[in-house]
Amino acid sequence: MYKQIGILTGGGDAPGLNAVIRAVVRTAIGEFGMTCIGIEDSFEGILGDTHTVKLTTKTVSGILPRGGTILGTRNRGSFVKIVNGTPVYPAMPIGEAIANLDILGIEALIVLGGEGTLGIAEQFHKRGFPVIGVPKTIDNDLAATEFTFGFMTAIDIATEALDRLHTTAASHDRVMILEVMGRNAGWIALHAGLAGSADIILIPEIPYSFDAIARKVQARENLGSRFTNIVVAEGAVELGKSEVYQDTGTQRLGGVGDYIRRRVEEMTGKEARTVVLGHLQRGGSPNAFDRMLGTNFGACAVRALASGETGRMVALQAGEVVTVPLDEACTSIKRVPVDGQLVRTARDIGISFAAPKESKLAEAVGIDPRFIHSTSPPNRPKL
Ligand code: F6P
């Protein structure tokens, strides 16, 4: 049994990180009699002059509803370089970090992060240092887990934004465009679009066409709805084009909402406005689901370490927390299935994805012709 474990948070923050930290500390101390060291500023905190803090049940008291991470998060790129799209892990910093962990008396690590951070965590495991990962991203695009904490809070915020845009769109007969996060996958746009009654949802998985957007706006107009609400994931792409970047150098996405606004105004003659939700989706208090999931992930991560597991990540599968190999967690991205149930439900209720092939009928009443004839496998009705 480990006497002392470390915990760190890496990558972008997500509501629920503090819930995980609190559960890790309470479980490690209360259930297993370990001591717990918080490593500040991600893996950077165990390089050079190390930055750590002893975590006690007192230091984590009151942090459950708090947004962000009490440990801070940084990525200065010391541990991983991207070469031709592939992560390369230089040997030096990991060697130094493991030596520092030894000096600090930290025998095992719990690492909270997305694919980038968990990829680094796996390198520690490969060098024999015990590590358990906890998946984190508001984008919910890690393949091995059904949900990541932070995602449900982000949906709540995006849904509230859509509700608010609805009334102003209707009052002014405008097209309102809400740009939400989602680099590789459109989960936030899809879920919030359904919950917030968007008319058009644009996601990276289904390239859109401006003709289809304009036809949907016109179809709504013909049916007497003189406003249209669009939710677009930051990584959505126009058919045949690439993503819209606010800064191509850093590959920072942003601006797709405004790109769409300009063309929609030109094509439909209607006034349009764009709102970029940005980091409002990541800041602030986690909702009840994310507090609960974060707490369960944290406690299960300590139990996994205590039972001798390493090189694994906690994951939610069929409603239960299990562990999966870290490499499985880091290598595959979970994208929205374009013929999946939620996309079909959205289309059934009249939401357009502005795919070029959506027919006039589908644009008006939401029936995608591809689904008129059932694609369900025999003997298994697909709901
Ligand atoms: O957590 C992933 C994410 O939310 C992406 O959707 C987005 O592109 C990115 O974080 C932005 O993060 P930052 O501004 O911290 O670089």
PDB file of C-alpha atoms in Angstrom, residues 1 45-46 130 141 154 163 187 203 208 222 249 259 262 265 279 300 317 320 333 347 381:
ATOM      1  CA  MET A   1       0.000   0.000   0.000  1.00  0.00           C
ATOM      2  CA  GLY A  45       5.092  21.368 -10.859  1.00  0.00           C
ATOM      3  CA  ILE A  46       7.487  18.417 -10.636  1.00  0.00           C
ATOM      4  CA  PRO A 130       2.376   3.833 -10.818  1.00  0.00           C
ATOM      5  CA  ASP A 141     -14.885  13.178 -26.816  1.00  0.00           C
ATOM      6  CA  ALA A 154     -21.253  22.942 -20.415  1.00  0.00           C
ATOM      7  CA  ASP A 163     -33.117  29.790 -24.361  1.00  0.00           C
ATOM      8  CA  TRP A 187     -21.416  16.630 -28.541  1.00  0.00           C
ATOM      9  CA  ILE A 203     -21.122  19.746 -35.938  1.00  0.00           C
ATOM     10  CA  TYR A 208     -22.616  21.837 -43.772  1.00  0.00           C
ATOM     11  CA  ASN A 222     -42.604  29.936 -45.227  1.00  0.00           C
ATOM     12  CA  GLY A 249      -0.232  29.648 -35.959  1.00  0.00           C
ATOM     13  CA  TYR A 259     -18.138  33.211 -40.837  1.00  0.00           C
ATOM     14  CA  ARG A 262     -21.856  36.918 -42.909  1.00  0.00           C
ATOM     15  CA  GLU A 265     -27.026  37.560 -44.109  1.00  0.00           C
ATOM     16  CA  HIS A 279     -14.802  29.837 -21.794  1.00  0.00           C
ATOM     17  CA  CYS A 300     -12.642   4.927  -7.697  1.00  0.00           C
ATOM     18  CA  GLN A 317     -19.325   2.360 -18.866  1.00  0.00           C
ATOM     19  CA  GLU A 320     -20.578   1.948 -13.625  1.00  0.00           C
ATOM     20  CA  ILE A 333     -11.631  10.178 -30.043  1.00  0.00           C
ATOM     21  CA  ARG A 347     -33.939  15.289 -37.581  1.00  0.00           C
ATOM     22  CA  PRO A 381     -36.091  -2.523 -33.475  1.00  0.00           C
TER      23      PRO A 381
END
